[in-house]
Coordinates of C-alpha atoms and ligand atoms in Angstrom, one line a residue:
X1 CA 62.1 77.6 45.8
X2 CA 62.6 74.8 43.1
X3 CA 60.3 76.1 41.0
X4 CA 58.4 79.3 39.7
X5 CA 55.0 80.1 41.4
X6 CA 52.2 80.1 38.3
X7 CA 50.9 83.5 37.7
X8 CA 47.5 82.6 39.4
X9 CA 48.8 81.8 42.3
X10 CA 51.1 85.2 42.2
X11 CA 47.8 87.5 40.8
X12 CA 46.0 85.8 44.7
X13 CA 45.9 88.5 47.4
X14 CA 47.1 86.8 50.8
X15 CA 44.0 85.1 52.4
X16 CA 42.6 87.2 54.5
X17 CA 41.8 85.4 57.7
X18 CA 45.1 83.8 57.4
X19 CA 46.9 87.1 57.9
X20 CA 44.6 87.8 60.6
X21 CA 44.7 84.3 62.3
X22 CA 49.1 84.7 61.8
X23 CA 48.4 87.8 64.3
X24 CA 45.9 86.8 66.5
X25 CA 48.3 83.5 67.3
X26 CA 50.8 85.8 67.8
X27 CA 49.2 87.7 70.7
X28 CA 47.9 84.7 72.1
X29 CA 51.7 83.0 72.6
X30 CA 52.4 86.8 73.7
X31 CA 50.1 85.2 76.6
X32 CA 47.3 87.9 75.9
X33 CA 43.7 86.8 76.2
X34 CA 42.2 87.5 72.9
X35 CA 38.8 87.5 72.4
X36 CA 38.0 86.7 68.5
X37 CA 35.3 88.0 66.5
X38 CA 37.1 87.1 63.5
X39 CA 36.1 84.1 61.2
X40 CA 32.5 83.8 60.6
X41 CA 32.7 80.2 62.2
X42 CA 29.8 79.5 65.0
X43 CA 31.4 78.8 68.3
X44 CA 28.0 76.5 69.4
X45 CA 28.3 72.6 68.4
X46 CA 26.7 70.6 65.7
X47 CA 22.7 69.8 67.1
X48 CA 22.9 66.3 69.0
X49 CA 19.8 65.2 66.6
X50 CA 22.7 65.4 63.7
X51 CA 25.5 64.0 66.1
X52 CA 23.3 60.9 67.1
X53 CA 22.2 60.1 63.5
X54 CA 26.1 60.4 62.1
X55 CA 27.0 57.9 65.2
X56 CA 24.2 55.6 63.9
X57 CA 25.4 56.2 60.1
X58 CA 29.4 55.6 60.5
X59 CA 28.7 51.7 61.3
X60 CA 26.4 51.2 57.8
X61 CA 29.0 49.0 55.9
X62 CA 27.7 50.6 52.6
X63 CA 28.7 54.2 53.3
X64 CA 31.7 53.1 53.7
X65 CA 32.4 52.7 50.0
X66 CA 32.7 55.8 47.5
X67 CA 29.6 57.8 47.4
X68 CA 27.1 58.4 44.6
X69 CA 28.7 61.4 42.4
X70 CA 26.1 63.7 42.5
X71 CA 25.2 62.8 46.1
X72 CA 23.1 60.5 47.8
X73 CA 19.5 60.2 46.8
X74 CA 18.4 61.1 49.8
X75 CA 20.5 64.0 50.6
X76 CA 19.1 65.2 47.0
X77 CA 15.4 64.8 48.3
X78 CA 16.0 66.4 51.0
X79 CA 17.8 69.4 49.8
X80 CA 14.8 69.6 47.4
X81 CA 12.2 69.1 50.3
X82 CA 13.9 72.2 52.2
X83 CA 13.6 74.1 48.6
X84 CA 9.4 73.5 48.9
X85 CA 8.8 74.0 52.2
X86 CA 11.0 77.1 52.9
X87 CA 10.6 78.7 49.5
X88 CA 7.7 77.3 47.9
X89 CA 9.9 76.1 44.8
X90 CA 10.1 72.5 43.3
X91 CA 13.1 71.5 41.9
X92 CA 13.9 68.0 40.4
X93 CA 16.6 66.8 42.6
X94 CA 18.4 64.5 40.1
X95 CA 19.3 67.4 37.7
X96 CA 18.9 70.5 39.5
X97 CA 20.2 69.6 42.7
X98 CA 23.7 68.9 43.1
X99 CA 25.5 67.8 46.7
X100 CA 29.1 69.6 47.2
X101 CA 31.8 69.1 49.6
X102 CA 30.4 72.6 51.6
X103 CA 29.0 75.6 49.5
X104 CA 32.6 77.0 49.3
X105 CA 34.0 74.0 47.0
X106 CA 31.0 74.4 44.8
X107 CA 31.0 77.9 44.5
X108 CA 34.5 77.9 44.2
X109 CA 34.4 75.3 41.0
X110 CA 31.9 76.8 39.3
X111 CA 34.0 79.1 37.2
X112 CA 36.0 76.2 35.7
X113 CA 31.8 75.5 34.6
X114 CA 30.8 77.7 33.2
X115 CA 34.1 80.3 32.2
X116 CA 36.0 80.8 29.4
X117 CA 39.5 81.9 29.7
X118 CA 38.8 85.6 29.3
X119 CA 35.3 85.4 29.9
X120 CA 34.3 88.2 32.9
X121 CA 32.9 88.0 36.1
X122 CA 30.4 90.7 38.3
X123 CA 31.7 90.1 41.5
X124 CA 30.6 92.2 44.3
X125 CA 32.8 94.5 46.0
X126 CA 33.0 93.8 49.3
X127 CA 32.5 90.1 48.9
X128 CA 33.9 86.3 50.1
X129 CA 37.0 86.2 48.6
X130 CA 36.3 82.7 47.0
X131 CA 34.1 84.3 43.7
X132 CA 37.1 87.1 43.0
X133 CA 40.1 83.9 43.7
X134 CA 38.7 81.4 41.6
X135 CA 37.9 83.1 38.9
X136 CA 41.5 83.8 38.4
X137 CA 42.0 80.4 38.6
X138 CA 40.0 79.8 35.5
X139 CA 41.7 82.8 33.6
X140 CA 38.5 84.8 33.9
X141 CA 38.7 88.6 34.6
X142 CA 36.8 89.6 37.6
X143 CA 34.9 93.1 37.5
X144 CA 34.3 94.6 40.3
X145 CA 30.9 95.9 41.7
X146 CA 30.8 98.3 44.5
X147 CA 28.2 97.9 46.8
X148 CA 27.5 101.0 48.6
X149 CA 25.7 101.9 51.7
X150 CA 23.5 104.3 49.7
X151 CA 22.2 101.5 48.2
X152 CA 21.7 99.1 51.0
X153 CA 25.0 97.5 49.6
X154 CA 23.3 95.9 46.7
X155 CA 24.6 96.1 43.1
X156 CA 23.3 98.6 40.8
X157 CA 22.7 97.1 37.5
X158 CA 22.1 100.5 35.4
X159 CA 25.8 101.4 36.9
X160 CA 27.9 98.6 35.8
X161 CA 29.8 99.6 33.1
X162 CA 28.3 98.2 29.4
X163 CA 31.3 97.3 28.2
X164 CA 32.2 95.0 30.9
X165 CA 28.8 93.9 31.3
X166 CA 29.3 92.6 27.8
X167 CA 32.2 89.9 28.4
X168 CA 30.5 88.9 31.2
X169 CA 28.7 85.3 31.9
X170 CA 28.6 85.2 35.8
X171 CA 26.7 87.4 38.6
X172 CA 27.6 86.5 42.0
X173 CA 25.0 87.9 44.6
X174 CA 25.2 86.9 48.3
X175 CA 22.6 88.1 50.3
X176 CA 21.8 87.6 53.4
X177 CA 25.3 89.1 53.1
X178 CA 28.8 88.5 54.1
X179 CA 30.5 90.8 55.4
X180 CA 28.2 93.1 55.8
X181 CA 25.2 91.7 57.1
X182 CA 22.7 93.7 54.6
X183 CA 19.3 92.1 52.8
X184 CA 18.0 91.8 49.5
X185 CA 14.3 91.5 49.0
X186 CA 12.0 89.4 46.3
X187 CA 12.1 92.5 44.3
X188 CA 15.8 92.9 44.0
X189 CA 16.0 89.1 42.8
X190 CA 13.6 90.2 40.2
X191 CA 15.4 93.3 38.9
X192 CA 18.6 91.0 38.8
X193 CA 17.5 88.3 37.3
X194 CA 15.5 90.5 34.4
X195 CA 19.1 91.7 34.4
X196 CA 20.9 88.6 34.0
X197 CA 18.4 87.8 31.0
X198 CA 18.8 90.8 28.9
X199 CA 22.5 90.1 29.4
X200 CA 23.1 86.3 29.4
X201 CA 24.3 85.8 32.7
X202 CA 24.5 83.4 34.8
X203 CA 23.7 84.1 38.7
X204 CA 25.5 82.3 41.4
X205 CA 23.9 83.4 44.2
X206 CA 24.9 82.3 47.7
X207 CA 22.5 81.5 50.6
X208 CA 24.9 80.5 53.4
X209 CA 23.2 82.8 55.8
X210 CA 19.5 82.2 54.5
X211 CA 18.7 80.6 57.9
X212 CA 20.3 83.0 60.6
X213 CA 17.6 85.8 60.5
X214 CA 16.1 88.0 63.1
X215 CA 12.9 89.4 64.0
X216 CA 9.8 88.9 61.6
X217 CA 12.5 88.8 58.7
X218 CA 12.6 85.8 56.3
X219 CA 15.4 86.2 53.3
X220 CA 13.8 85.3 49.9
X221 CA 15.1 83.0 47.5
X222 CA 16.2 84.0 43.8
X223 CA 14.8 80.6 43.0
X224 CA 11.5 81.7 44.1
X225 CA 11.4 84.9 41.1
X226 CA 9.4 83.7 37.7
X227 CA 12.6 82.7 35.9
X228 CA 14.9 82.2 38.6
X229 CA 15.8 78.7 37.7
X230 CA 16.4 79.5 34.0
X231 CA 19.4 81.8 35.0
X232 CA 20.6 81.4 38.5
X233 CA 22.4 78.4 41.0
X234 CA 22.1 79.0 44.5
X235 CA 24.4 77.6 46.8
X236 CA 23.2 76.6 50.1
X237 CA 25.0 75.3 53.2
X238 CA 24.7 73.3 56.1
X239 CA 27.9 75.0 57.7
X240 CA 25.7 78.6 59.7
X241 CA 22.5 77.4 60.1
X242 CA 23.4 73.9 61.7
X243 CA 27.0 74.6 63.0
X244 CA 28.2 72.6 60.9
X245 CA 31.4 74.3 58.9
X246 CA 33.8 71.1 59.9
X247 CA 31.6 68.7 58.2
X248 CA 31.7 70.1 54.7
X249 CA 28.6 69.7 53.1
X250 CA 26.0 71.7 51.3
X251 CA 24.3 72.0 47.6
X252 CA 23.8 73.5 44.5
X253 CA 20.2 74.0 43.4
X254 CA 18.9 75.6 39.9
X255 CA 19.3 75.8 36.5
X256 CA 20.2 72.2 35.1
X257 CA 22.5 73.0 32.5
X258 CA 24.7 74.9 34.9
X259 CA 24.6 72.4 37.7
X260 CA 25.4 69.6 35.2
X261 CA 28.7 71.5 34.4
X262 CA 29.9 71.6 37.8
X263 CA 28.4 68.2 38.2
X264 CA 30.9 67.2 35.5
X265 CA 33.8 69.0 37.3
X266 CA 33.5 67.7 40.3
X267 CA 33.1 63.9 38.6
X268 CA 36.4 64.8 37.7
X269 CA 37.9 66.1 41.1
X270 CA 36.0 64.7 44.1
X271 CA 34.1 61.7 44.6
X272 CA 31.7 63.3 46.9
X273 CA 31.0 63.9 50.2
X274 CA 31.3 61.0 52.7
X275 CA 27.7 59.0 52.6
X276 CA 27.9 59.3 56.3
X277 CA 27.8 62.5 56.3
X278 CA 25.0 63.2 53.5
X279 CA 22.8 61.3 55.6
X280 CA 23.2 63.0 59.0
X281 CA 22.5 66.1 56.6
X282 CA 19.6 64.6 55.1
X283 CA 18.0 64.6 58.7
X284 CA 19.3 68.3 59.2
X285 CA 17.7 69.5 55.9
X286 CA 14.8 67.4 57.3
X287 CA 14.6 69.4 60.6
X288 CA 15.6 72.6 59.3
X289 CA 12.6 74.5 61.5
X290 CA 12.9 72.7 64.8
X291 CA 13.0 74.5 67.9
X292 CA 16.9 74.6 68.5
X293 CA 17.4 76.7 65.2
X294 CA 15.1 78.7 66.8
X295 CA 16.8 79.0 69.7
X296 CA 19.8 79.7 67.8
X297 CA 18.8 82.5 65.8
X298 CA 17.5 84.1 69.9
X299 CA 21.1 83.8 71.1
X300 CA 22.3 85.5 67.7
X301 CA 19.6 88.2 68.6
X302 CA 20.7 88.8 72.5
X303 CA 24.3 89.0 71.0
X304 CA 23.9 91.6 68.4
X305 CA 21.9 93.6 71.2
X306 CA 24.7 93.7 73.2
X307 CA 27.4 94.4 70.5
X308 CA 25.6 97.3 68.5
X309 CA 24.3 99.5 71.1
X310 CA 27.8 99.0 72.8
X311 CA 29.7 100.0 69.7
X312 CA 27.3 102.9 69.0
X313 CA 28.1 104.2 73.0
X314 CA 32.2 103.7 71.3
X315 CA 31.1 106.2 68.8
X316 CA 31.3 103.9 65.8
X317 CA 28.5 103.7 63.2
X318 CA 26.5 100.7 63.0
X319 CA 23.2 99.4 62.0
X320 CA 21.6 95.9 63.3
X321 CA 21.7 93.6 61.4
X322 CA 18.5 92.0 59.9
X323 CA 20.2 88.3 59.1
X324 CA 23.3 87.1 59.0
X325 CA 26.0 86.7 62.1
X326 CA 27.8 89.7 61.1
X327 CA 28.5 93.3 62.9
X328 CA 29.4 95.7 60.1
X329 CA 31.0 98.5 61.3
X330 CA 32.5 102.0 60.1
X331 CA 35.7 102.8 61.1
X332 CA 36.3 106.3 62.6
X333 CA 37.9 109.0 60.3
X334 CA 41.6 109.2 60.6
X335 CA 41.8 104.7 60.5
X336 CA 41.7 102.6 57.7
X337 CA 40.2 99.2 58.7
X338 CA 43.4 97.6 58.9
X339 CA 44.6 100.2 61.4
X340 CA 41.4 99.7 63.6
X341 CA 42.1 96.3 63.3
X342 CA 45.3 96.2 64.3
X343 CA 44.7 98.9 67.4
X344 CA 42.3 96.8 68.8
X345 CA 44.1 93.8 68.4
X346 CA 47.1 95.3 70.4
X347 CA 45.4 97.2 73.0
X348 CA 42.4 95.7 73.8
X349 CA 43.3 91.8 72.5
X350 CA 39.9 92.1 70.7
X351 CA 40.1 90.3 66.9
X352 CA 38.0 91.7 64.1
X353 CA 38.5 91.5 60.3
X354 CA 39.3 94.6 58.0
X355 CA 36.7 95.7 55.3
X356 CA 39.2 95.8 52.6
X357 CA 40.0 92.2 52.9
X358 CA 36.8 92.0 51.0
X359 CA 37.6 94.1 48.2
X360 CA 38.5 97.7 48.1
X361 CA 35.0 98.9 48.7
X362 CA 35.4 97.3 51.6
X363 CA 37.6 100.1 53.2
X364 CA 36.4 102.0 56.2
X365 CA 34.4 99.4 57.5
X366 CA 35.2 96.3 60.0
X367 CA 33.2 93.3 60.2
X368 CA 32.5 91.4 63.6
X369 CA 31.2 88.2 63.9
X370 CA 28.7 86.7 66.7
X371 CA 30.3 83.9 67.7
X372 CA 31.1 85.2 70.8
X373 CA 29.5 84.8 74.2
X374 CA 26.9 87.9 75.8
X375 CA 29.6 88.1 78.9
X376 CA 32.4 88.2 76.6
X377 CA 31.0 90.3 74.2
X378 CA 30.7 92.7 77.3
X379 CA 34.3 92.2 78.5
X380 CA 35.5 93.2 74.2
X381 CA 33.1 96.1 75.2
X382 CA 34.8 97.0 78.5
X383 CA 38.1 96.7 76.9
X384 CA 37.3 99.2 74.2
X385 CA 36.2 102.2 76.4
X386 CA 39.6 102.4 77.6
X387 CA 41.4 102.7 74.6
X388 CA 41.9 106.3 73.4
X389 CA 40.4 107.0 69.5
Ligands
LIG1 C1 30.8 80.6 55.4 C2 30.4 81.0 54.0 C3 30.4 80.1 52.9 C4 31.0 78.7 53.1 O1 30.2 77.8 53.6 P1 30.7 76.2 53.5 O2 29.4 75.6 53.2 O3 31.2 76.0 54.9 O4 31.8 76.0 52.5 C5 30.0 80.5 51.7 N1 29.6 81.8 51.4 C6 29.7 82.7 52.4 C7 29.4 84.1 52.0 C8 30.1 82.4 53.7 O5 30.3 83.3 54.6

């Protein structure tokens, strides 16, 4: 190599899913049928209502030209109109409502925001890998916090370390959570954001899976908590709920010092999303409880009721989950999650991802995703039973 490799690029652990997609190609050029519940990427196609609309959008001459910085008006409106009617909460959409190139990009930039070189960072352990990455980017000193099945894998505050909890200035929280599919309710946004006030923080908290719930189940916002807005972002997505993860688009919503910051990042980087695209979203926001989502969240359902009981009969332990597409499993004694991992890959050509990818607490657990069909999901199933544990 030409050149030396900067230290945050060297301090990056290796992608996960990229190690995992390296072996999965692997088996399938070995001419192996894999079946993949790896990436957390829906396997059903963008709604036609969103299709027709970007066909009718791609011929208006003045989306052709760079989009509005902070994103279209009417994506804005939207995103605030979804904000009311799910969550009860008004928000002013020209300065607490940001658009971002999918929630990914803007949770990803938010570091260079609102961190100091030096400053620290509560991020969850297991967690998306994005919050621990790009906070290295920035220089920033991520501190781990385990989240243990004890405690329904949310944080807890009165554990964290004081020290530590002092250099701090940013909480991630995720919930409905990846990977592993647990649920916070109203009253643990309240306890964390009484927590992020006695100790200056500032909450990003991701809602990618706030749509993809199951039963009578309905995930809170933190934006929804008396104080919410004065100390948290939440980052919302069109990618889950509308399958729309190739599109890139989603927004930041909350406090408007914080969304300004990455507002004046992102002036800096990116010009936007595509207008086209913004405004296919805008009818997607729009339409956010029509019957196909529905629909959706019942083949979720059916496919979770297949997987879980048939893990359980496999001997592994696994709870249902309440939201999220995500199967999060313990791995039997004797295996650490990349071993599991790696069996079933080989022997049964059946792709999950290992716990520890996430972070160390992590280990002993696997995480499936439901983006596989009910008739494959039985096949995986089929495939298991013969392998010897
Ligand atoms: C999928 C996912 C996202 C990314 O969503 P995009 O809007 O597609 O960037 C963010 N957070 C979590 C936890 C996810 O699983």
């Amino acid at each position: 190599m030409p050149f030396t490799l900067p230290d945050r690029i060297k301090a990056l652990p290796p992608y996960l899913f990229v190690d995992i997609d390296r072996k999965k190609q692997a088996a399938i050029d070995a001419g192996k049928d894999v079946i993949t519940f790896g990436i957390g990427d829906p396997d059903l196609p963008t709604y036609a209502f969103i299709v027709d609309r970007m066909q009718e959008a791609t011929r208006k001459a003045e989306y052709h030209r760079y989009p509005h910085d902070q994103g279209a008006t009417a994506f804005r409106k939207a995103a605030a109109g979804f904000l009311e009617r799910r969550y009860g909460v008004a928000l002013d959409p020209d300065r607490e409502i940001l658009a971002v190139i999918g929630s990914k990009e803007g949770l990803g930039h938010l570091p260079l925001a609102v961190l100091n070189p030096g400053d620290g960072a509560l991020i969850p352990s297991p967690s998306y890998p994005v919050y621990n990455a790009t906070t290295l980017f920035v220089g920033g000193v991520p501190i781990p916090v385990p989240l243990l099945e004890v405690n329904g894998w949310l944080p807890d505050f009165g554990a964290i370390d004081s020290d530590a909890v002092r250099s701090a200035k940013l909480l991630y929280l995720n919930y409905p959570n990846n990977p592993t599919g647990a649920v916070a309710t109203r009253e643990f946004f309240e306890e964390a954001v009484a927590f992020a006030r006695s100790h200056d923080l500032i909450i990003a908290s991701d809602a990618a899976y706030s749509e993809m719930y199951y039963g009578d189940y309905r995930p809170p916002s933190v934006l929804e908590v008396a104080g919410g807005k004065d100390v948290a972002v939440e980052f919302h997505s069109l990618s889950k709920t509308f399958n729309m993860t190739g599109w890139r688009i989603g927004f930041a919503a909350g406090n408007a010092d914080v969304v300004g910051a990455l507002a004046k990042i992102k002036s800096n980087l990116d010009s936007c999303q595509f207008t086209a695209i913004q405004d296919a979203a805008t009818v997607a926001l729009e339409g956010y409880d029509r019957p196909e989502i529905e629909q959706q969240r019942a083949v979720y359902a059916e496919r979770a009721e297949t997987l879980v009981p048939g893990l359980r009969e496999l001997g592994f332990q696994v709870e249902m989950p309440k939201a999220t597409f995500f199967v999060w499993c313990g791995v039997p004694d004797g295996y650490t999650s990349m071993d599991l991992v790696a069996k079933v890959l080989d022997e049964a050509g059946v792709v999950c991802v290992p716990g520890a990818g996430f972070g160390p607490t992590g280990e002993g657990y696997v995480r499936f995703a439901l983006t596989v069909s009910v008739e494959r999901t039985r096949e995986a199933l089929e495939r298991m039973r013969k392998l010897q544990w």
